Amino acid sequence: MATYLKKHFGSNKKFGSKDRKQIAHLCYCFYRLGKAFATVAIEEKIVIAVFLCSTEANNVLANLKPEWNEQVNLSIEEKLSLIKYPFDRAQLFPFAAELSDGIDINTFAESHFIQPDLFLRIRPGQREKVVSKLTAAAISFEIIGESCIALPNATKIEEVILPDKETVVQDYSSQRVGEFLNAAKELLSDSPTKVRVWDCCAASGGKAIMAYDLMPGIELTVSDIRNSILTNLQNRFTEAGIKKYNSFVADLSDSSFVSHHSSYDLMIADVPCSGSGTWGRTPEQLHFFNAKKIEEYASLQKKIVTNIAPYIRANGYLLYITCSAFKKENEEVVSCIQENLQMELVKMSVLKGYDKKADTMFAALLKKK
């Protein structure tokens, strides 16, 4: 939706900055309802959406529903009691039966009413400088643990913090993947040579930069199916000070894939997925996503891990990651890996972010027998 709105505003110059912000807010609120209130007239549905998704009084409610504008700080349950139409959570998030174990469906579904925060990961040795810069710029922030910072989503940090050099934009749950990298680091601590790490679905390089920070001295390889993405990664690596690494384009879903590189101690596979754990940031998916796509993604994920498994050395490790909340992409793929690829599970977790204004992800660390 962000891409569509950008193009729309680009071709309709009549909208000023306030208009663009308001229109975007209305669109995001509307899609945050999924298919709930489907029988309600669209104009009224938008007002309901703004009410449920707002925590501050605003002009839309002030003009169209002033009595609600005074109640925006109520809980979701209290707000729903003021709306005369019945609310069905199954219409808000109709894929409850597909969720991974341990996800609370009510909390998860209602989290889509809320705009997630912006999260930064502080890079090694940069904490004092970053905190000082944010404080001096009077930017509101919260420090979580040793290296995570949460800020309101619309915070402009580009002119305050040096991206990729001082901090990396990385969701809270994505940062928790570091727990798995640290576990792998410990397990590989007796390696007589440099630890060889291949981030095989590297995208723009967030996980690779984190691996570089948490596992100093690794021999790093990155790949992706898109050359344009790797170009962006290379630019980020330059800013991050990562100079020595191998990089290549590869379609890892192709059974004919052959790598001319030797085997790896750790394979990071942040595989393509439904992204269902991130729909708080892309709420249009609540409306348009087709459940048939889950099987398609699961099939793709199994192809990728099957094709990369031969390049993990004996007693090496696979770190399997998704930003999905669906069992078929998570636990069921891990079961397939265990059964068909001679790997044993070290640890596995749904990284819940829906109660922290963050994404929900999944990670599993497996050892090759």
XYZ file of N, CA, C and O in Angstrom, residues 253-360:
432
model
N 15.587 -21.859 -5.002
C 14.438 -22.754 -5.166
C 14.604 -23.674 -6.368
O 13.824 -24.621 -6.549
N 15.614 -23.405 -7.180
C 15.878 -24.197 -8.383
C 16.683 -25.442 -8.008
O 17.790 -25.335 -7.468
N 16.143 -26.609 -8.283
C 16.797 -27.863 -7.895
C 18.133 -28.064 -8.588
O 18.955 -28.869 -8.141
N 18.365 -27.326 -9.678
C 19.642 -27.450 -10.393
C 20.714 -26.524 -9.819
O 21.832 -26.477 -10.337
N 20.369 -25.787 -8.731
C 21.338 -24.865 -8.137
C 22.601 -25.614 -7.688
O 22.533 -26.662 -7.056
N 23.747 -25.049 -8.037
C 25.027 -25.599 -7.611
C 25.897 -24.451 -7.111
O 26.029 -23.427 -7.784
N 26.452 -24.606 -5.929
C 27.369 -23.604 -5.404
C 28.798 -24.100 -5.565
O 29.104 -25.272 -5.323
N 29.667 -23.214 -5.974
C 31.071 -23.556 -6.125
C 31.865 -23.180 -4.876
O 33.095 -23.292 -4.857
N 31.122 -22.752 -3.853
C 31.764 -22.422 -2.586
C 31.762 -23.661 -1.699
O 30.912 -24.540 -1.826
N 32.697 -23.739 -0.767
C 32.790 -24.910 0.102
C 31.712 -24.865 1.183
O 30.911 -23.934 1.244
N 31.689 -25.854 2.031
C 30.619 -25.986 3.012
C 30.744 -24.941 4.117
O 31.803 -24.372 4.363
N 29.640 -24.740 4.824
C 29.552 -23.662 5.809
C 29.283 -24.220 7.201
O 28.624 -25.243 7.379
N 29.772 -23.472 8.194
C 29.525 -23.833 9.589
C 28.117 -23.432 10.014
O 27.489 -24.118 10.822
N 27.649 -22.300 9.498
C 26.316 -21.792 9.841
C 25.641 -21.248 8.588
O 26.210 -20.404 7.896
N 24.455 -21.738 8.332
C 23.620 -21.257 7.226
C 22.448 -20.474 7.823
O 21.679 -21.008 8.627
N 22.331 -19.222 7.446
C 21.188 -18.406 7.855
C 20.203 -18.381 6.699
O 20.544 -17.932 5.597
N 18.990 -18.874 6.938
C 17.966 -18.925 5.890
C 16.727 -18.177 6.359
O 15.827 -18.751 6.978
N 16.724 -16.875 6.095
C 15.554 -16.031 6.390
C 14.684 -16.077 5.137
O 14.741 -15.200 4.282
N 13.868 -17.119 5.038
C 13.240 -17.507 3.779
C 12.048 -16.627 3.394
O 11.413 -16.019 4.258
N 11.726 -16.560 2.093
C 10.505 -15.865 1.659
C 9.293 -16.495 2.357
O 9.237 -17.713 2.537
N 8.341 -15.658 2.732
C 7.188 -16.178 3.471
C 5.973 -15.272 3.275
O 6.043 -14.248 2.605
N 4.886 -15.642 3.918
C 3.650 -14.863 3.832
C 3.782 -13.495 4.474
O 3.010 -12.579 4.172
N 4.737 -13.351 5.397
C 4.888 -12.092 6.115
C 3.775 -11.829 7.106
O 3.599 -10.705 7.579
N 3.028 -12.878 7.463
C 1.830 -12.691 8.301
C 2.136 -12.157 9.689
O 1.238 -11.624 10.351
N 3.377 -12.254 10.131
C 3.739 -11.663 11.412
C 3.997 -10.180 11.338
O 4.202 -9.526 12.358
N 3.978 -9.628 10.105
C 4.292 -8.203 9.902
C 3.110 -7.422 9.346
O 3.275 -6.289 8.904
N 1.936 -8.021 9.351
C 0.791 -7.370 8.723
C 0.304 -6.136 9.476
O -0.510 -5.371 8.957
N 0.801 -5.930 10.678
C 0.525 -4.661 11.349
C 1.137 -3.497 10.591
O 0.662 -2.367 10.677
N 2.178 -3.782 9.803
C 2.825 -2.758 8.973
C 2.250 -2.730 7.560
O 2.360 -1.726 6.866
N 1.665 -3.828 7.137
C 1.048 -3.917 5.796
C -0.369 -4.461 5.939
O -0.679 -5.569 5.476
N -1.268 -3.725 6.572
C -2.590 -4.258 6.929
C -3.481 -4.594 5.743
O -4.486 -5.302 5.912
N -3.127 -4.133 4.548
C -3.928 -4.505 3.376
C -3.944 -6.014 3.174
O -4.889 -6.566 2.578
N -2.920 -6.708 3.708
C -2.877 -8.161 3.574
C -4.026 -8.838 4.330
O -4.464 -9.932 3.962
N -4.515 -8.209 5.391
C -5.667 -8.744 6.115
C -6.882 -8.861 5.204
O -7.743 -9.721 5.398
N -6.935 -7.999 4.230
C -8.083 -7.944 3.318
C -7.860 -8.797 2.077
O -8.772 -9.483 1.616
N -6.639 -8.795 1.550
C -6.398 -9.394 0.239
C -5.729 -10.773 0.270
O -5.755 -11.483 -0.737
N -5.136 -11.156 1.384
C -4.378 -12.408 1.398
C -5.284 -13.616 1.185
O -6.357 -13.725 1.768
N -4.800 -14.532 0.334
C -5.522 -15.773 0.050
C -4.838 -16.914 0.794
O -3.630 -17.135 0.639
N -5.586 -17.666 1.588
C -5.013 -18.738 2.405
C -4.277 -19.782 1.569
O -3.385 -20.476 2.090
N -4.612 -19.899 0.287
C -3.929 -20.871 -0.570
C -2.433 -20.549 -0.698
O -1.629 -21.434 -0.988
N -2.088 -19.292 -0.478
C -0.689 -18.880 -0.594
C 0.183 -19.510 0.497
O 1.394 -19.631 0.317
N -0.416 -19.911 1.605
C 0.372 -20.488 2.696
C 1.077 -21.758 2.230
O 2.268 -21.957 2.465
N 0.320 -22.624 1.561
C 0.902 -23.862 1.035
C 1.990 -23.559 0.005
O 3.016 -24.239 -0.050
N 1.769 -22.536 -0.816
C 2.758 -22.177 -1.827
C 4.062 -21.729 -1.175
O 5.156 -22.123 -1.609
N 3.946 -20.912 -0.130
C 5.151 -20.464 0.566
C 5.842 -21.631 1.265
O 7.077 -21.753 1.224
N 5.061 -22.501 1.897
C 5.656 -23.647 2.589
C 6.411 -24.541 1.610
O 7.507 -25.041 1.915
N 5.840 -24.736 0.430
C 6.506 -25.538 -0.599
C 7.814 -24.883 -1.034
O 8.850 -25.562 -1.188
N 7.794 -23.572 -1.239
C 9.001 -22.835 -1.623
C 10.069 -22.946 -0.541
O 11.258 -23.151 -0.828
N 9.658 -22.803 0.708
C 10.604 -22.868 1.827
C 11.279 -24.234 1.897
O 12.497 -24.329 2.129
N 10.504 -25.295 1.685
C 11.073 -26.649 1.720
C 12.065 -26.859 0.576
O 13.096 -27.513 0.749
N 11.757 -26.289 -0.593
C 12.689 -26.392 -1.720
C 14.005 -25.704 -1.384
O 15.087 -26.236 -1.659
N 13.916 -24.518 -0.801
C 15.131 -23.764 -0.495
C 16.002 -24.499 0.515
O 17.207 -24.676 0.298
N 15.408 -24.955 1.622
C 16.232 -25.621 2.642
C 16.793 -26.948 2.121
O 17.908 -27.356 2.485
N 16.034 -27.607 1.259
C 16.536 -28.853 0.666
C 17.754 -28.592 -0.210
O 18.733 -29.359 -0.195
N 17.727 -27.487 -0.952
C 18.818 -27.176 -1.878
C 20.058 -26.612 -1.196
O 21.166 -26.719 -1.731
N 19.882 -26.013 -0.032
C 21.053 -25.452 0.663
C 21.665 -26.434 1.662
O 22.828 -26.284 2.043
N 20.896 -27.436 2.069
C 21.364 -28.373 3.098
C 22.713 -29.019 2.765
O 23.560 -29.180 3.662
N 22.958 -29.400 1.494
C 24.251 -30.033 1.187
C 25.461 -29.145 1.449
O 26.590 -29.655 1.551
N 25.257 -27.835 1.575
C 26.376 -26.914 1.753
C 26.619 -26.572 3.226
O 27.459 -25.726 3.539
N 25.893 -27.237 4.114
C 26.163 -27.136 5.548
C 27.065 -28.320 5.909
O 26.743 -29.466 5.604
N 28.180 -28.052 6.543
C 29.117 -29.134 6.863
C 28.509 -30.069 7.915
O 27.584 -29.694 8.644
N 29.050 -31.268 8.028
C 28.633 -32.182 9.086
C 28.859 -31.516 10.443
O 29.898 -30.895 10.677
N 27.857 -31.596 11.309
C 27.865 -30.940 12.626
C 27.790 -29.413 12.527
O 28.023 -28.716 13.518
N 27.465 -28.919 11.323
C 27.200 -27.498 11.161
C 25.746 -27.194 11.498
O 24.964 -28.081 11.850
N 25.362 -25.919 11.330
C 24.045 -25.491 11.818
C 23.257 -24.721 10.752
O 23.833 -24.013 9.921
N 21.963 -24.899 10.825
C 21.013 -24.149 10.003
C 20.163 -23.286 10.916
O 19.554 -23.796 11.871
N 20.127 -21.981 10.657
C 19.224 -21.070 11.360
C 18.097 -20.717 10.405
O 18.294 -19.968 9.447
N 16.938 -21.297 10.649
C 15.756 -21.116 9.792
C 14.882 -20.020 10.396
O 14.532 -20.070 11.581
N 14.523 -19.027 9.571
C 13.803 -17.849 10.061
C 12.653 -17.506 9.114
O 12.817 -17.570 7.887
N 11.508 -17.122 9.676
C 10.431 -16.515 8.887
C 9.870 -15.330 9.660
O 10.049 -15.216 10.873
N 9.162 -14.458 8.941
C 8.371 -13.423 9.611
C 6.894 -13.790 9.470
O 6.030 -12.939 9.299
N 6.632 -15.100 9.542
C 5.275 -15.628 9.444
C 4.767 -16.062 10.816
O 5.547 -16.471 11.675
N 3.467 -16.011 10.976
C 2.816 -16.519 12.193
C 2.130 -17.859 11.932
O 1.430 -18.366 12.804
N 2.341 -18.428 10.752
C 1.610 -19.636 10.349
C 2.423 -20.907 10.580
O 3.596 -20.997 10.191
N 1.779 -21.904 11.169
C 2.423 -23.162 11.516
C 3.003 -23.882 10.289
O 4.083 -24.483 10.357
N 2.304 -23.835 9.176
C 2.773 -24.553 7.986
C 4.094 -24.006 7.475
O 4.868 -24.726 6.830
N 4.370 -22.743 7.752
C 5.638 -22.147 7.339
C 6.701 -22.253 8.427
O 7.888 -22.025 8.150
N 6.279 -22.600 9.612
C 7.173 -22.595 10.763
C 7.439 -24.015 11.272
O 8.321 -24.707 10.778
N 6.665 -24.459 12.244
C 6.906 -25.770 12.852
C 6.856 -26.911 11.847
O 7.645 -27.872 11.938
N 5.950 -26.828 10.889
C 5.826 -27.935 9.940
C 7.021 -28.010 8.987
O 7.434 -29.112 8.585
N 7.594 -26.878 8.625
C 8.812 -26.904 7.802
C 9.970 -27.460 8.629
O 10.783 -28.252 8.127
N 10.056 -27.088 9.895
C 11.110 -27.621 10.759
C 10.987 -29.138 10.883
O 11.988 -29.868 10.833
N 9.770 -29.633 11.026
C 9.556 -31.086 11.086
C 10.041 -31.753 9.800
O 10.660 -32.822 9.841
N 9.763 -31.118 8.670
C 10.217 -31.634 7.375
C 11.744 -31.669 7.312
O 12.338 -32.643 6.822
N 12.381 -30.635 7.813
C 13.846 -30.583 7.827
C 14.405 -31.728 8.667
O 15.356 -32.415 8.278
N 13.814 -31.952 9.824
C 14.289 -33.010 10.710
C 14.121 -34.395 10.063
O 15.011 -35.250 10.152
N 12.986 -34.584 9.427
C 12.671 -35.901 8.876
C 13.450 -36.220 7.607
O 13.861 -37.361 7.383
N 13.671 -35.199 6.778
C 14.213 -35.458 5.434
C 15.656 -35.026 5.218
O 16.280 -35.442 4.242
N 16.182 -34.187 6.092
C 17.516 -33.625 5.847
C 18.521 -33.971 6.938
O 19.555 -33.327 7.064
N 18.202 -34.979 7.736
C 19.121 -35.475 8.767
C 19.634 -34.349 9.674
O 20.835 -34.178 9.890
N 18.713 -33.583 10.189
C 19.070 -32.530 11.138
C 18.293 -32.710 12.427
O 17.157 -33.208 12.434
N 18.901 -32.278 13.526
C 18.245 -32.357 14.831
C 18.026 -30.954 15.381
O 18.847 -30.049 15.176
N 16.914 -30.783 16.060
C 16.533 -29.461 16.563
C 17.334 -29.108 17.810
O 17.422 -29.891 18.750
N 17.917 -27.894 17.799
C 18.624 -27.371 18.958
C 17.694 -26.497 19.785
O 17.539 -26.679 20.988
N 17.050 -25.544 19.135
C 16.056 -24.693 19.803
C 15.144 -24.075 18.759
O 15.517 -23.908 17.598
N 13.932 -23.745 19.186
C 12.912 -23.222 18.270
C 11.977 -22.331 19.075
O 11.660 -22.627 20.224
N 11.523 -21.233 18.447
C 10.631 -20.327 19.180
C 9.833 -19.444 18.244
O 10.344 -19.007 17.205
N 8.575 -19.199 18.609
C 7.820 -18.114 18.009
C 8.234 -16.845 18.746
O 8.116 -16.762 19.976
N 8.748 -15.878 18.034
C 9.221 -14.623 18.625
C 8.060 -13.629 18.601
O 7.829 -12.943 17.618
N 7.322 -13.619 19.685
C 6.078 -12.845 19.743
C 6.363 -11.359 19.872
O 7.065 -10.923 20.784
N 5.791 -10.582 18.960
C 5.928 -9.136 19.037
C 4.590 -8.428 19.119
O 4.527 -7.215 19.306
N 3.503 -9.199 18.976
C 2.172 -8.579 18.886
C 1.742 -7.890 20.175
O 0.823 -7.065 20.156
N 2.381 -8.194 21.293
C 2.064 -7.509 22.549
C 3.096 -6.428 22.873
O 3.098 -5.870 23.968
N 3.970 -6.127 21.916
C 5.029 -5.142 22.131
C 5.083 -4.107 21.000
O 6.111 -3.451 20.814
N 4.027 -4.011 20.214
C 3.993 -3.101 19.063
C 5.129 -3.425 18.093
O 5.774 -2.534 17.531
N 5.358 -4.738 17.921
C 6.434 -5.217 17.054
C 5.918 -6.351 16.185
O 4.777 -6.805 16.337
N 6.754 -6.813 15.267
C 6.409 -7.943 14.410
C 6.454 -9.247 15.211
O 7.064 -9.317 16.287
N 5.840 -10.285 14.653
C 5.968 -11.631 15.202
C 6.744 -12.466 14.189
O 6.440 -12.446 12.991
